[in-house]
Amino acid sequence: MSIVESEVGTLAEAWTKTDLLDLESLSAEEIRLILQTAENLKEATDGCSKKLDLLAGRTMANLFFEDSTRTKTSFSLAARRLGADTVDFSSSGSSLSKGETVIDTAKNIEAMGVDAVVLRHRTPGTPHLLAQNLDTSVLNAGDGPHEHPTQGLLDIMTIREQRGEINGLTVALVGDIAHSRTARSNIWGLKKLGAHVIACGPSTLVSRRWEELGVEVAYNLDEILPRCDVLNLLRIQFERQLMRPFPSVREYALLYAMNGERMARAKKDILIMAPGPINRGVEVTPEVADGPHSVILHQVTNGLAVRMAVLWLVIGAAERGLSKPR
Ligand code: CP
C-alpha cells in the first residue's frame, strides 16, 4: 500500500456519515476531508486513470430518474476505478410504468445486495426520503433544483487545485440561480470554506433572498466582473421554467454571456467554470469555453476523484457499523 493510499484510509476513519445528501448539512471540516480524500485518490490513481481495489466486492447502483451525461458516467467509472461492480437503472423501461413507487423500486434494488445507491430525481428531498427508508448508503446525484453535492464538491476541488485556497476568493455564480441545484451546493460549500459568493443574473432568476445566506446579489455582470477570481457559468434551465424569464435568449447573452470582450476586462488569472452541459453562445462563447482560462474539462476529471472519495467514505462508514440518523 502506498503512502497516499494509507492516508486515504486514515481520512476514511475520521468520516462518520453513511449517506451524502447535501452540502448544507456538512461542516467545513467534513468538506475539507472529502476534498483531501479526492485529491489523494486522484494522485493514487494517476489522475483518475488507474484502478485501485479499495471497494472490491462492493456494488453501486445508479438510479437516474432524470437525464445525465457527466454525473451518471463518472459515478460508474469512479466505482469501477475502486474495483466495485456497478448496475445502472433508468426509469424508462422499468416497472415504474406499472405504478411501482420510487421507494419500492429502490428497496428492490437494495434487496439484490447493493452497497450504495446513487439517485437523481426531479423532486427535491427524494434522496433524503430514500436515505430514511434504506439501510444501504444513498448519494444524491441531483434532486430537482435543490442540491447537487458532488457537483459542488468537484467545483470547489477544481478551484482549490488551481488557486490553492478557497478562503478570501470572490466566486460569482452567473445565470439561472433560481433553478440551479449546482448554485445551492456551491453556495453552501464555498461559504463554509470562506469564499465571497456573488449570485448574478436577471432579477427573474436571482432572488434577493440569497442575501440571507450571506451571498451578494448582483444584476449587472459588467459591474462585478473586475472583482471576480472565478466565474461559474450556470446553464439556463429552460426545461424547468414555466415561462421564459427574459425577453429573448439574444438579450440574455448580451447581458450575461462570458465572451472575449468581457474576458479583456476580467482579472488576468480569472477561472472560467461551468458545470455542464453548456449552451454555447448563451452562457459562454466557444472562444471562452475552449480558451486558456477555462477549467471546464478539469471539473469533469475532478468529478471522478470526488465520486471515488464519497463512495469510499460513505461505504466505509456503513461497514464500520455507523448508523443513519433516522
Ligand atoms: N453537471 C451535471 O450534473 O451534468 P449531467 O446532467 O450531464 O450529469
Tab-separated table of C-alpha atoms and ligand atoms in Angstrom:
chain	number	residue	atom	x	y	z
A	1	MET	CA	0.000	0.000	0.000
A	2	SER	CA	1.380	3.455	-0.968
A	3	ILE	CA	1.675	6.391	1.461
A	4	VAL	CA	-1.197	8.101	-0.366
A	5	GLU	CA	-3.464	5.023	-0.036
A	6	SER	CA	-2.626	4.766	3.650
A	7	GLU	CA	-3.557	8.473	4.142
A	8	VAL	CA	-6.858	7.794	2.331
A	9	GLY	CA	-7.509	5.048	4.903
A	10	THR	CA	-6.796	7.412	7.806
A	11	LEU	CA	-9.155	10.041	6.371
A	12	ALA	CA	-11.903	7.416	5.974
A	13	GLU	CA	-11.693	6.524	9.669
A	14	ALA	CA	-12.490	10.150	10.552
A	15	TRP	CA	-15.631	10.165	8.370
A	16	THR	CA	-18.894	9.242	10.116
A	17	LYS	CA	-21.766	9.685	7.609
A	18	THR	CA	-23.269	6.743	5.716
A	19	ASP	CA	-25.069	8.948	3.127
A	20	LEU	CA	-24.140	12.038	1.109
A	21	LEU	CA	-27.337	14.045	0.716
A	22	ASP	CA	-26.318	17.723	0.545
A	23	LEU	CA	-23.593	20.206	1.433
A	24	GLU	CA	-25.908	22.242	3.679
A	25	SER	CA	-25.610	19.649	6.454
A	26	LEU	CA	-21.822	19.144	6.181
A	27	SER	CA	-19.320	21.041	8.305
A	28	ALA	CA	-16.322	22.846	6.804
A	29	GLU	CA	-14.119	20.064	8.277
A	30	GLU	CA	-16.200	17.351	6.570
A	31	ILE	CA	-15.990	19.181	3.225
A	32	ARG	CA	-12.205	19.537	3.614
A	33	LEU	CA	-11.948	15.816	4.470
A	34	ILE	CA	-13.792	14.861	1.254
A	35	LEU	CA	-11.614	17.221	-0.806
A	36	GLN	CA	-8.405	15.842	0.729
A	37	THR	CA	-9.579	12.262	0.084
A	38	ALA	CA	-10.434	13.161	-3.531
A	39	GLU	CA	-7.035	14.802	-4.054
A	40	ASN	CA	-5.264	11.749	-2.610
A	41	LEU	CA	-7.311	9.334	-4.723
A	42	LYS	CA	-6.624	11.409	-7.843
A	43	GLU	CA	-2.901	11.091	-7.123
A	44	ALA	CA	-3.106	7.389	-6.225
A	45	THR	CA	-4.960	6.615	-9.481
A	46	ASP	CA	-2.564	8.663	-11.615
A	47	GLY	CA	-5.075	11.396	-12.431
A	48	CYS	CA	-8.162	9.136	-12.071
A	49	SER	CA	-6.977	6.824	-14.849
A	50	LYS	CA	-5.672	3.748	-12.967
A	51	LYS	CA	-7.519	1.228	-10.794
A	52	LEU	CA	-7.291	0.547	-7.069
A	53	ASP	CA	-9.112	-2.270	-5.275
A	54	LEU	CA	-10.380	-0.284	-2.270
A	55	LEU	CA	-14.031	-1.210	-2.984
A	56	ALA	CA	-13.508	-4.675	-4.488
A	57	GLY	CA	-16.536	-6.905	-3.843
A	58	ARG	CA	-18.941	-3.971	-3.374
A	59	THR	CA	-21.728	-2.900	-5.751
A	60	MET	CA	-23.035	0.572	-6.584
A	61	ALA	CA	-26.412	1.138	-8.252
A	62	ASN	CA	-27.107	4.238	-10.358
A	63	LEU	CA	-30.820	5.173	-10.093
A	64	PHE	CA	-31.355	8.037	-12.534
A	65	PHE	CA	-34.886	9.355	-12.978
A	66	GLU	CA	-33.558	12.376	-14.926
A	67	ASP	CA	-31.099	12.538	-17.825
A	68	SER	CA	-27.374	12.807	-17.177
A	69	THR	CA	-24.108	12.507	-19.060
A	70	ARG	CA	-21.353	13.565	-16.633
A	71	THR	CA	-22.728	12.513	-13.231
A	72	LYS	CA	-24.011	9.066	-14.188
A	73	THR	CA	-20.932	8.141	-16.230
A	74	SER	CA	-18.471	9.399	-13.638
A	75	PHE	CA	-20.187	7.683	-10.694
A	76	SER	CA	-19.968	4.419	-12.700
A	77	LEU	CA	-16.331	4.983	-13.615
A	78	ALA	CA	-15.453	6.088	-10.076
A	79	ALA	CA	-16.922	2.877	-8.623
A	80	ARG	CA	-15.087	0.761	-11.187
A	81	ARG	CA	-11.778	2.603	-10.628
A	82	LEU	CA	-12.067	1.463	-6.991
A	83	GLY	CA	-12.853	-2.105	-8.013
A	84	ALA	CA	-16.618	-2.102	-7.319
A	85	ASP	CA	-19.320	-3.573	-9.561
A	86	THR	CA	-21.970	-1.220	-10.947
A	87	VAL	CA	-25.541	-1.542	-12.104
A	88	ASP	CA	-27.498	1.134	-13.993
A	89	PHE	CA	-31.240	1.665	-13.570
A	90	SER	CA	-33.153	4.120	-15.720
A	91	SER	CA	-36.812	4.887	-15.289
A	92	SER	CA	-37.753	4.330	-18.926
A	93	GLY	CA	-38.444	0.657	-19.465
A	94	SER	CA	-38.762	-0.003	-15.709
A	95	SER	CA	-41.745	-1.151	-13.626
A	96	LEU	CA	-42.427	2.458	-12.596
A	97	SER	CA	-44.764	2.397	-15.624
A	98	LYS	CA	-46.827	-0.255	-13.723
A	99	GLY	CA	-47.219	2.025	-10.697
A	100	GLU	CA	-44.271	0.926	-8.549
A	101	THR	CA	-43.096	3.729	-6.257
A	102	VAL	CA	-39.576	5.134	-6.092
A	103	ILE	CA	-39.133	3.749	-2.566
A	104	ASP	CA	-40.296	0.256	-3.579
A	105	THR	CA	-38.071	0.397	-6.654
A	106	ALA	CA	-35.046	1.346	-4.519
A	107	LYS	CA	-35.867	-1.280	-1.853
A	108	ASN	CA	-35.985	-3.976	-4.547
A	109	ILE	CA	-32.598	-2.873	-5.915
A	110	GLU	CA	-31.255	-2.844	-2.333
A	111	ALA	CA	-32.538	-6.413	-1.839
A	112	MET	CA	-30.238	-7.512	-4.670
A	113	GLY	CA	-27.289	-6.688	-2.409
A	114	VAL	CA	-26.003	-3.234	-3.336
A	115	ASP	CA	-23.777	-1.218	-1.015
A	116	ALA	CA	-24.633	2.251	-2.355
A	117	VAL	CA	-27.493	3.810	-4.305
A	118	VAL	CA	-26.785	6.929	-6.361
A	119	LEU	CA	-30.026	8.801	-7.004
A	120	ARG	CA	-31.012	11.608	-9.364
A	121	HIS	CA	-34.656	12.677	-9.177
A	122	ARG	CA	-36.605	15.750	-10.223
A	123	THR	CA	-38.310	16.105	-6.818
A	124	PRO	CA	-36.329	17.902	-4.094
A	125	GLY	CA	-35.809	15.747	-0.998
A	126	THR	CA	-36.178	12.356	-2.714
A	127	PRO	CA	-32.615	11.267	-1.751
A	128	HIS	CA	-33.367	12.210	1.877
A	129	LEU	CA	-36.573	10.140	1.729
A	130	LEU	CA	-34.689	7.132	0.353
A	131	ALA	CA	-31.970	7.506	2.990
A	132	GLN	CA	-34.647	7.205	5.679
A	133	ASN	CA	-36.085	4.075	4.050
A	134	LEU	CA	-32.980	2.143	3.006
A	135	ASP	CA	-30.180	0.600	5.035
A	136	THR	CA	-27.740	0.947	2.157
A	137	SER	CA	-25.861	4.224	1.572
A	138	VAL	CA	-27.624	6.884	-0.530
A	139	LEU	CA	-25.765	9.529	-2.528
A	140	ASN	CA	-27.601	12.497	-4.029
A	141	ALA	CA	-26.757	12.962	-7.726
A	142	GLY	CA	-29.105	15.962	-8.016
A	143	ASP	CA	-32.613	16.439	-6.599
A	144	GLY	CA	-34.542	18.885	-8.777
A	145	PRO	CA	-33.371	22.455	-8.116
A	146	HIS	CA	-32.373	21.643	-4.515
A	147	GLU	CA	-28.772	20.330	-4.324
A	148	HIS	CA	-26.100	18.522	-6.353
A	149	PRO	CA	-23.474	17.917	-3.673
A	150	THR	CA	-20.864	16.115	-5.771
A	151	GLN	CA	-21.055	18.911	-8.370
A	152	GLY	CA	-20.451	21.493	-5.641
A	153	LEU	CA	-17.524	19.432	-4.335
A	154	LEU	CA	-15.907	18.960	-7.733
A	155	ASP	CA	-16.272	22.679	-8.464
A	156	ILE	CA	-14.613	23.548	-5.156
A	157	MET	CA	-11.890	20.925	-5.708
A	158	THR	CA	-11.127	22.471	-9.101
A	159	ILE	CA	-10.838	25.975	-7.624
A	160	ARG	CA	-8.629	24.665	-4.783
A	161	GLU	CA	-6.423	22.819	-7.291
A	162	GLN	CA	-5.944	25.986	-9.358
A	163	ARG	CA	-5.723	28.543	-6.527
A	164	GLY	CA	-4.598	26.504	-3.502
A	165	GLU	CA	-7.096	28.134	-1.127
A	166	ILE	CA	-10.810	28.977	-1.158
A	167	ASN	CA	-10.796	31.438	1.742
A	168	GLY	CA	-10.785	35.034	0.500
A	169	LEU	CA	-11.654	34.294	-3.145
A	170	THR	CA	-14.573	36.017	-4.881
A	171	VAL	CA	-16.635	33.473	-6.819
A	172	ALA	CA	-19.558	34.585	-8.998
A	173	LEU	CA	-22.313	32.166	-9.938
A	174	VAL	CA	-23.819	33.623	-13.099
A	175	GLY	CA	-27.141	32.745	-14.725
A	176	ASP	CA	-30.111	30.651	-13.711
A	177	ILE	CA	-29.664	30.642	-9.933
A	178	ALA	CA	-33.391	30.030	-9.338
A	179	HIS	CA	-33.441	26.562	-10.903
A	180	SER	CA	-29.855	25.525	-10.140
A	181	ARG	CA	-29.027	22.754	-7.685
A	182	THR	CA	-25.386	23.422	-8.554
A	183	ALA	CA	-25.780	27.014	-7.307
A	184	ARG	CA	-27.158	25.855	-3.958
A	185	SER	CA	-24.398	23.289	-3.387
A	186	ASN	CA	-21.723	25.802	-4.453
A	187	ILE	CA	-23.129	28.438	-2.119
A	188	TRP	CA	-23.190	26.111	0.911
A	189	GLY	CA	-19.726	24.723	0.231
A	190	LEU	CA	-17.947	27.922	-0.788
A	191	LYS	CA	-19.394	29.971	2.084
A	192	LYS	CA	-18.334	27.338	4.641
A	193	LEU	CA	-14.773	27.488	3.266
A	194	GLY	CA	-14.620	31.302	3.434
A	195	ALA	CA	-15.241	32.481	-0.136
A	196	HIS	CA	-17.190	35.623	-1.005
A	197	VAL	CA	-20.028	34.394	-3.263
A	198	ILE	CA	-21.928	36.566	-5.733
A	199	ALA	CA	-25.161	35.373	-7.373
A	200	CYS	CA	-25.539	37.288	-10.647
A	201	GLY	CA	-28.256	37.157	-13.294
A	202	PRO	CA	-31.594	38.654	-14.311
A	203	SER	CA	-33.837	39.572	-11.359
A	204	THR	CA	-36.328	36.922	-12.529
A	205	LEU	CA	-33.653	34.267	-11.876
A	206	VAL	CA	-31.800	35.700	-8.852
A	207	SER	CA	-33.800	36.381	-5.705
A	208	ARG	CA	-32.731	38.935	-3.098
A	209	ARG	CA	-33.441	36.161	-0.556
A	210	TRP	CA	-29.960	34.754	-1.210
A	211	GLU	CA	-28.637	37.701	0.791
A	212	GLU	CA	-29.999	35.958	3.920
A	213	LEU	CA	-27.244	33.314	3.421
A	214	GLY	CA	-24.536	35.966	3.140
A	215	VAL	CA	-24.477	35.894	-0.670
A	216	GLU	CA	-24.051	39.162	-2.610
A	217	VAL	CA	-26.815	39.531	-5.201
A	218	ALA	CA	-25.940	41.374	-8.425
A	219	TYR	CA	-27.843	42.050	-11.622
A	220	ASN	CA	-25.044	43.617	-13.683
A	221	LEU	CA	-22.203	41.262	-14.676
A	222	ASP	CA	-20.038	44.075	-16.047
A	223	GLU	CA	-20.038	45.856	-12.667
A	224	ILE	CA	-18.891	42.827	-10.640
A	225	LEU	CA	-16.558	41.304	-13.278
A	226	PRO	CA	-13.321	43.144	-12.285
A	227	ARG	CA	-13.622	41.794	-8.690
A	228	CYS	CA	-14.158	38.122	-9.610
A	229	ASP	CA	-11.492	35.411	-9.207
A	230	VAL	CA	-13.819	32.719	-10.541
A	231	LEU	CA	-16.932	32.712	-12.740
A	232	ASN	CA	-19.132	29.605	-12.639
A	233	LEU	CA	-21.492	29.979	-15.611
A	234	LEU	CA	-24.759	28.178	-14.930
A	235	ARG	CA	-26.936	26.831	-17.694
A	236	ILE	CA	-30.308	28.421	-18.356
A	237	GLN	CA	-32.601	25.508	-17.461
A	238	PHE	CA	-35.368	26.039	-19.989
A	239	GLU	CA	-36.828	22.621	-19.091
A	240	ARG	CA	-37.620	23.740	-15.506
A	241	GLN	CA	-39.146	27.128	-16.440
A	242	LEU	CA	-42.893	27.617	-16.832
A	243	MET	CA	-42.296	30.766	-18.864
A	244	ARG	CA	-39.175	32.408	-20.261
A	245	PRO	CA	-37.643	34.669	-17.580
A	246	PHE	CA	-36.182	37.175	-20.100
A	247	PRO	CA	-37.434	38.600	-23.396
A	248	SER	CA	-35.054	36.662	-25.645
A	249	VAL	CA	-32.004	34.389	-25.482
A	250	ARG	CA	-30.113	37.015	-27.525
A	251	GLU	CA	-30.810	39.674	-24.896
A	252	TYR	CA	-29.675	37.301	-22.108
A	253	ALA	CA	-26.429	36.598	-23.986
A	254	LEU	CA	-25.774	40.324	-24.499
A	255	LEU	CA	-26.042	40.973	-20.752
A	256	TYR	CA	-24.605	37.789	-19.211
A	257	ALA	CA	-22.660	35.643	-21.715
A	258	MET	CA	-18.936	35.462	-20.984
A	259	ASN	CA	-17.250	36.453	-24.234
A	260	GLY	CA	-13.872	37.657	-25.466
A	261	GLU	CA	-14.696	41.318	-24.890
A	262	ARG	CA	-15.624	40.675	-21.235
A	263	MET	CA	-12.512	38.499	-20.763
A	264	ALA	CA	-10.410	41.552	-21.661
A	265	ARG	CA	-11.929	43.379	-18.652
A	266	ALA	CA	-11.620	40.462	-16.206
A	267	LYS	CA	-8.736	39.651	-13.834
A	268	LYS	CA	-5.733	38.292	-15.745
A	269	ASP	CA	-5.923	34.933	-13.915
A	270	ILE	CA	-9.724	34.538	-13.793
A	271	LEU	CA	-11.005	30.932	-13.832
A	272	ILE	CA	-13.906	30.141	-16.157
A	273	MET	CA	-16.041	27.248	-14.981
A	274	ALA	CA	-19.340	25.660	-15.994
A	275	PRO	CA	-20.996	22.573	-14.541
A	276	GLY	CA	-22.165	21.418	-17.984
A	277	PRO	CA	-23.968	20.893	-20.137
A	278	ILE	CA	-23.317	24.349	-21.614
A	279	ASN	CA	-25.469	26.234	-24.099
A	280	ARG	CA	-22.689	27.604	-26.327
A	281	GLY	CA	-23.362	31.218	-27.231
A	282	VAL	CA	-25.883	31.661	-24.381
A	283	GLU	CA	-23.894	31.499	-21.106
A	284	VAL	CA	-20.437	31.417	-22.694
A	285	THR	CA	-18.992	31.810	-26.171
A	286	PRO	CA	-16.940	28.964	-27.672
A	287	GLU	CA	-13.731	31.069	-27.622
A	288	VAL	CA	-14.045	31.403	-23.813
A	289	ALA	CA	-15.362	27.886	-23.106
A	290	ASP	CA	-12.424	26.405	-25.038
A	291	GLY	CA	-9.922	29.152	-24.138
A	292	PRO	CA	-6.894	29.189	-21.810
A	293	HIS	CA	-8.824	30.342	-18.702
A	294	SER	CA	-11.402	27.564	-18.975
A	295	VAL	CA	-11.165	24.664	-16.488
A	296	ILE	CA	-14.437	23.087	-17.592
A	297	LEU	CA	-12.895	19.734	-18.512
A	298	HIS	CA	-10.730	19.743	-15.345
A	299	GLN	CA	-14.054	19.910	-13.471
A	300	VAL	CA	-15.169	16.746	-15.271
A	301	THR	CA	-11.972	14.863	-14.345
A	302	ASN	CA	-12.270	16.042	-10.750
A	303	GLY	CA	-15.830	14.680	-10.758
A	304	LEU	CA	-14.290	11.206	-10.898
A	305	ALA	CA	-11.989	11.974	-7.958
A	306	VAL	CA	-14.801	13.413	-5.822
A	307	ARG	CA	-17.133	10.500	-6.602
A	308	MET	CA	-14.416	7.951	-5.782
A	309	ALA	CA	-13.915	9.789	-2.490
A	310	VAL	CA	-17.560	9.950	-1.424
A	311	LEU	CA	-18.249	6.316	-2.383
A	312	TRP	CA	-15.192	5.190	-0.402
A	313	LEU	CA	-16.137	7.329	2.614
A	314	VAL	CA	-19.852	6.503	2.925
A	315	ILE	CA	-19.465	2.782	2.209
A	316	GLY	CA	-16.575	2.693	4.701
A	317	ALA	CA	-18.699	4.379	7.384
A	318	ALA	CA	-21.551	1.896	6.801
A	319	GLU	CA	-19.140	-1.048	7.049
A	320	ARG	CA	-17.797	0.274	10.367
A	321	GLY	CA	-21.365	-0.062	11.683
A	322	LEU	CA	-22.149	3.643	11.802
A	323	SER	CA	-25.913	4.047	11.514
A	324	LYS	CA	-28.085	6.598	9.785
A	325	PRO	CA	-29.752	9.408	11.719
A	326	ARG	CA	-33.477	8.492	11.458
B	1	CP	N1	-23.212	18.711	-14.381
B	1	CP	C1	-24.075	17.661	-14.472
B	1	CP	O1	-24.740	17.290	-13.493
B	1	CP	O2	-24.146	17.124	-15.709
B	1	CP	P1	-25.102	15.913	-16.111
B	1	CP	O3	-26.524	16.427	-16.016
B	1	CP	O4	-24.717	15.558	-17.513
B	1	CP	O5	-24.887	14.807	-15.138
